[in-house]
């Protein structure tokens, strides 16, 4: 039957990541990008829990076929949703990503959401995408290839955005995207060859770790007190924004505080 050891290990890892997120201050300095982290982590936790429930049901002779099918349906829906959430990570790490670009990503993912609707409302009575056999085994239906097409679409879209918009991503974050894509491809191949070993949750966990750790790397590109970019990072990012050539107009405000040294001496550096 199915082996859920990797799923159990993944649940421990994601739980520790979530605790670290809550206890650290990374969410106070990275804005909308960091707010995506707990959503992905909780979703992976839910996916892992569903995976264990589905494996337990399919391994129990007393479980009904309909129960196994219900669990697999919810699991597949959440699996597709987590993949979509990870794709939405991409525009958040691009410099000056516009709302129009984010809307285009929503439109690009529309076909995948149609497949999710088919999983939710069409698959159970027809078995067109997948079904559960009489011996409680997962089996693809006649249109089961659409699920694989969805995952390949996610990977292709992520890789296309990373390559096309590479000038708008910081180098280590761009490398992070390439590693995430490589992990996803390896996970799909391993799951296809050794399906008894449930590795999808493990794959998502590795991708989430890579995504999260990319924001823990101390690059000394920002000032630790204010969170603002230092000189070299500012010029690098400003140059990428100006070379983007999308017609956006920019303005820069330069300010100075005279005799700031006296404030530090009178009230201390923390107050200054």
Short mmCIF file of C-alpha atoms in Angstrom, two decimals:
data_model
loop_
_atom_site.label_atom_id
_atom_site.label_comp_id
_atom_site.label_asym_id
_atom_site.label_seq_id
_atom_site.Cartn_x
_atom_site.Cartn_y
_atom_site.Cartn_z
CA UNK A 1 0.00 0.00 0.00
CA UNK A 2 0.95 3.65 0.16
CA UNK A 3 3.89 4.89 2.25
CA UNK A 4 3.26 8.15 4.13
CA UNK A 5 6.63 8.49 5.89
CA UNK A 6 7.62 11.51 3.78
CA UNK A 7 4.31 13.19 4.52
CA UNK A 8 4.78 12.74 8.28
CA UNK A 9 8.30 14.20 8.07
CA UNK A 10 6.95 17.11 6.01
CA UNK A 11 4.34 17.95 8.64
CA UNK A 12 7.05 18.27 11.29
CA UNK A 13 9.20 20.49 9.05
CA UNK A 14 6.34 22.81 8.06
CA UNK A 15 5.21 23.06 11.69
CA UNK A 16 8.68 24.23 12.73
CA UNK A 17 8.73 26.72 9.84
CA UNK A 18 5.37 28.14 10.91
CA UNK A 19 6.56 28.48 14.52
CA UNK A 20 9.71 30.24 13.31
CA UNK A 21 7.63 32.62 11.22
CA UNK A 22 5.40 33.51 14.17
CA UNK A 23 8.32 34.03 16.54
CA UNK A 24 10.55 35.94 14.12
CA UNK A 25 10.11 39.45 12.79
CA UNK A 26 10.46 38.63 9.11
CA UNK A 27 6.77 39.42 8.57
CA UNK A 28 7.30 43.00 9.71
CA UNK A 29 9.89 43.81 7.05
CA UNK A 30 8.81 42.07 3.85
CA UNK A 31 5.23 43.24 3.46
CA UNK A 32 2.86 41.38 1.19
CA UNK A 33 5.42 38.74 0.27
CA UNK A 34 5.78 37.52 3.85
CA UNK A 35 1.99 37.45 4.34
CA UNK A 36 1.89 34.72 1.70
CA UNK A 37 4.18 32.48 3.78
CA UNK A 38 1.72 31.51 6.56
CA UNK A 39 -1.03 30.91 3.98
CA UNK A 40 1.21 28.47 2.10
CA UNK A 41 2.45 26.82 5.30
CA UNK A 42 -1.05 26.27 6.69
CA UNK A 43 -2.19 24.98 3.29
CA UNK A 44 0.67 22.47 3.17
CA UNK A 45 -0.17 21.37 6.72
CA UNK A 46 -3.79 20.82 5.71
CA UNK A 47 -2.66 18.97 2.57
CA UNK A 48 -0.42 16.68 4.61
CA UNK A 49 -3.20 15.96 7.08
CA UNK A 50 -5.58 15.09 4.24
CA UNK A 51 -2.91 12.86 2.70
CA UNK A 52 -2.59 10.89 5.93
CA UNK A 53 -6.38 10.59 6.22
CA UNK A 54 -6.66 9.40 2.61
CA UNK A 55 -3.85 6.85 3.00
CA UNK A 56 -5.41 5.61 6.24
CA UNK A 57 -8.86 5.28 4.65
CA UNK A 58 -7.55 3.45 1.59
CA UNK A 59 -5.61 1.07 3.83
CA UNK A 60 -8.62 0.28 6.01
CA UNK A 61 -10.87 -2.53 4.66
CA UNK A 62 -13.77 -1.10 6.66
CA UNK A 63 -13.66 2.25 4.82
CA UNK A 64 -16.14 2.80 2.04
CA UNK A 65 -15.08 3.58 -1.52
CA UNK A 66 -17.10 6.82 -1.42
CA UNK A 67 -15.22 8.02 1.67
CA UNK A 68 -11.87 7.35 -0.02
CA UNK A 69 -13.07 9.20 -3.12
CA UNK A 70 -14.27 12.20 -1.07
CA UNK A 71 -10.91 12.46 0.70
CA UNK A 72 -8.97 12.18 -2.55
CA UNK A 73 -11.19 14.84 -4.14
CA UNK A 74 -10.56 17.36 -1.36
CA UNK A 75 -6.86 16.45 -1.39
CA UNK A 76 -6.58 17.05 -5.14
CA UNK A 77 -8.37 20.40 -4.88
CA UNK A 78 -6.03 21.58 -2.14
CA UNK A 79 -3.02 20.23 -4.04
CA UNK A 80 -3.91 22.38 -7.06
CA UNK A 81 -4.61 25.39 -4.84
CA UNK A 82 -1.23 25.20 -3.09
CA UNK A 83 0.52 25.04 -6.45
CA UNK A 84 -1.36 28.18 -7.54
CA UNK A 85 -0.39 29.99 -4.33
CA UNK A 86 3.27 29.20 -4.99
CA UNK A 87 2.99 30.69 -8.48
CA UNK A 88 1.60 33.91 -6.94
CA UNK A 89 4.91 34.20 -5.07
CA UNK A 90 6.58 35.29 -8.32
CA UNK A 91 5.10 38.77 -8.90
CA UNK A 92 5.71 39.61 -5.24
CA UNK A 93 9.50 39.32 -5.65
CA UNK A 94 9.64 41.36 -8.86
CA UNK A 95 10.71 44.98 -8.55
CA UNK A 96 7.82 47.34 -9.24
CA UNK A 97 5.29 44.63 -10.10
CA UNK A 98 2.11 46.40 -11.25
CA UNK A 99 -1.48 45.49 -10.45
CA UNK A 100 -1.98 44.92 -14.18
CA UNK A 101 0.72 42.25 -14.19
CA UNK A 102 -0.89 40.56 -11.19
CA UNK A 103 -4.27 40.58 -12.96
CA UNK A 104 -2.68 38.93 -16.00
CA UNK A 105 -1.44 36.15 -13.73
CA UNK A 106 -5.00 35.65 -12.48
CA UNK A 107 -6.21 35.37 -16.07
CA UNK A 108 -3.41 32.91 -16.93
CA UNK A 109 -4.47 30.63 -14.08
CA UNK A 110 -8.14 30.62 -15.14
CA UNK A 111 -7.92 27.27 -17.05
CA UNK A 112 -6.49 25.60 -13.95
CA UNK A 113 -9.42 26.83 -11.86
CA UNK A 114 -11.74 25.29 -14.43
CA UNK A 115 -10.04 21.95 -13.81
CA UNK A 116 -10.54 22.49 -10.08
CA UNK A 117 -14.26 23.01 -10.70
CA UNK A 118 -14.30 19.76 -12.67
CA UNK A 119 -12.62 17.96 -9.76
CA UNK A 120 -15.15 19.38 -7.31
CA UNK A 121 -18.40 18.88 -9.22
CA UNK A 122 -17.88 16.54 -12.19
CA UNK A 123 -15.31 13.93 -11.23
CA UNK A 124 -17.03 12.04 -8.40
CA UNK A 125 -20.15 10.97 -10.34
CA UNK A 126 -18.26 10.32 -13.61
CA UNK A 127 -14.68 9.34 -12.65
CA UNK A 128 -13.43 11.30 -15.65
CA UNK A 129 -10.26 12.53 -13.88
CA UNK A 130 -9.63 9.86 -11.25
CA UNK A 131 -11.43 7.21 -9.29
CA UNK A 132 -10.92 4.67 -6.49
CA UNK A 133 -10.89 1.02 -7.52
CA UNK A 134 -12.63 -1.79 -5.65
CA UNK A 135 -9.35 -2.66 -3.87
CA UNK A 136 -9.03 0.99 -2.74
CA UNK A 137 -6.34 2.09 -5.17
CA UNK A 138 -6.13 5.49 -6.81
CA UNK A 139 -6.56 5.28 -10.61
CA UNK A 140 -6.62 7.95 -13.31
CA UNK A 141 -9.71 8.35 -15.46
CA UNK A 142 -9.93 9.03 -19.18
CA UNK A 143 -9.07 12.73 -18.73
CA UNK A 144 -6.69 12.24 -15.83
CA UNK A 145 -3.87 13.66 -17.90
CA UNK A 146 -5.40 17.12 -17.31
CA UNK A 147 -4.09 17.03 -13.75
CA UNK A 148 -0.56 16.45 -15.02
CA UNK A 149 -1.06 19.21 -17.59
CA UNK A 150 -2.00 21.59 -14.76
CA UNK A 151 1.25 20.90 -12.88
CA UNK A 152 3.32 21.23 -16.04
CA UNK A 153 1.52 24.52 -16.72
CA UNK A 154 2.43 25.81 -13.25
CA UNK A 155 6.08 24.87 -13.79
CA UNK A 156 6.23 26.35 -17.30
CA UNK A 157 4.56 29.59 -16.17
CA UNK A 158 6.93 29.98 -13.22
CA UNK A 159 9.99 29.34 -15.35
CA UNK A 160 8.78 31.71 -18.09
CA UNK A 161 8.19 34.54 -15.61
CA UNK A 162 11.55 33.96 -13.92
CA UNK A 163 13.42 34.08 -17.24
CA UNK A 164 11.46 36.91 -18.85
CA UNK A 165 11.52 39.13 -15.75
CA UNK A 166 14.96 38.13 -14.49
CA UNK A 167 16.17 41.74 -14.63
CA UNK A 168 13.51 42.71 -12.11
CA UNK A 169 14.44 40.07 -9.55
CA UNK A 170 17.31 40.14 -7.14
CA UNK A 171 19.87 37.48 -8.14
CA UNK A 172 19.46 35.20 -5.13
CA UNK A 173 15.65 35.32 -5.38
CA UNK A 174 15.84 34.49 -9.08
CA UNK A 175 18.08 31.53 -8.23
CA UNK A 176 15.50 30.55 -5.60
CA UNK A 177 12.82 30.36 -8.31
CA UNK A 178 15.02 28.13 -10.48
CA UNK A 179 15.61 25.79 -7.54
CA UNK A 180 11.86 25.70 -6.81
CA UNK A 181 11.15 24.73 -10.43
CA UNK A 182 13.82 22.00 -10.30
CA UNK A 183 12.30 20.59 -7.09
CA UNK A 184 8.83 20.59 -8.65
CA UNK A 185 10.03 18.73 -11.75
CA UNK A 186 11.87 16.15 -9.64
CA UNK A 187 8.82 15.69 -7.42
CA UNK A 188 6.53 15.03 -10.37
CA UNK A 189 8.95 12.50 -11.86
CA UNK A 190 9.44 10.65 -8.56
CA UNK A 191 5.70 10.55 -7.86
CA UNK A 192 5.01 9.20 -11.34
CA UNK A 193 7.62 6.44 -11.05
CA UNK A 194 7.11 5.47 -7.39
CA UNK A 195 3.50 6.32 -6.67
CA UNK A 196 3.41 4.18 -3.51
CA UNK A 197 5.70 6.75 -1.89
CA UNK A 198 3.55 9.81 -1.31
CA UNK A 199 6.00 12.60 -2.08
CA UNK A 200 3.80 15.51 -3.27
CA UNK A 201 3.50 17.00 0.23
CA UNK A 202 7.24 16.50 0.68
CA UNK A 203 7.86 18.30 -2.63
CA UNK A 204 5.67 21.22 -1.58
CA UNK A 205 7.51 21.36 1.74
CA UNK A 206 10.90 21.61 0.02
CA UNK A 207 9.58 24.38 -2.24
CA UNK A 208 8.13 26.26 0.75
CA UNK A 209 11.45 25.91 2.59
CA UNK A 210 13.37 27.30 -0.37
CA UNK A 211 10.88 30.14 -0.70
CA UNK A 212 10.96 31.00 3.00
CA UNK A 213 14.71 30.64 3.49
CA UNK A 214 15.36 33.05 0.63
CA UNK A 215 14.01 35.78 2.92
CA UNK A 216 16.22 34.68 5.81
CA UNK A 217 19.51 35.10 3.94
CA UNK A 218 21.45 37.99 5.53
CA UNK A 219 22.81 39.83 2.49
CA UNK A 220 23.47 43.15 4.25
CA UNK A 221 21.57 44.84 1.41
CA UNK A 222 19.33 46.72 3.81
CA UNK A 223 19.86 48.81 6.90
CA UNK A 224 18.97 46.76 9.96
CA UNK A 225 17.40 49.76 11.75
CA UNK A 226 15.21 51.24 9.00
CA UNK A 227 14.90 48.36 6.54
CA UNK A 228 15.87 50.72 3.70
CA UNK A 229 18.23 49.66 0.90
CA UNK A 230 21.89 50.52 1.34
CA UNK A 231 23.81 52.48 -1.31
CA UNK A 232 24.93 49.62 -3.59
CA UNK A 233 21.56 47.84 -3.44
CA UNK A 234 19.71 51.11 -4.10
CA UNK A 235 21.71 51.85 -7.28
CA UNK A 236 21.34 48.26 -8.50
CA UNK A 237 17.54 48.21 -8.06
CA UNK A 238 17.10 51.75 -9.40
CA UNK A 239 19.06 50.83 -12.53
CA UNK A 240 16.86 47.77 -13.13
CA UNK A 241 13.71 49.86 -12.72
CA UNK A 242 14.91 52.51 -15.18
CA UNK A 243 16.01 49.91 -17.73
CA UNK A 244 12.64 48.16 -17.59
CA UNK A 245 11.31 50.77 -20.03
CA UNK A 246 7.60 50.45 -19.40
CA UNK A 247 6.96 54.18 -19.47
CA UNK A 248 6.67 54.52 -15.69
CA UNK A 249 7.81 57.89 -14.34
CA UNK A 250 9.81 58.03 -11.12
CA UNK A 251 10.67 60.73 -8.61
CA UNK A 252 13.32 60.82 -5.91
CA UNK A 253 13.25 62.85 -2.70
CA UNK A 254 16.57 63.75 -1.09
CA UNK A 255 16.55 65.01 2.49
CA UNK A 256 19.14 65.86 5.08
CA UNK A 257 19.03 66.55 8.83
CA UNK A 258 21.56 69.08 10.08
CA UNK A 259 23.37 68.59 13.39
CA UNK A 260 22.00 65.06 13.77
CA UNK A 261 25.12 64.12 15.67
CA UNK A 262 24.06 66.38 18.56
CA UNK A 263 20.72 64.54 18.82
CA UNK A 264 22.54 61.22 19.18
CA UNK A 265 24.87 62.67 21.80
CA UNK A 266 22.07 64.24 23.85
CA UNK A 267 19.41 61.51 23.67
CA UNK A 268 21.35 58.41 22.63
CA UNK A 269 21.61 56.54 19.33
CA UNK A 270 18.41 54.52 19.85
CA UNK A 271 16.36 57.71 20.15
CA UNK A 272 18.23 59.25 17.21
#
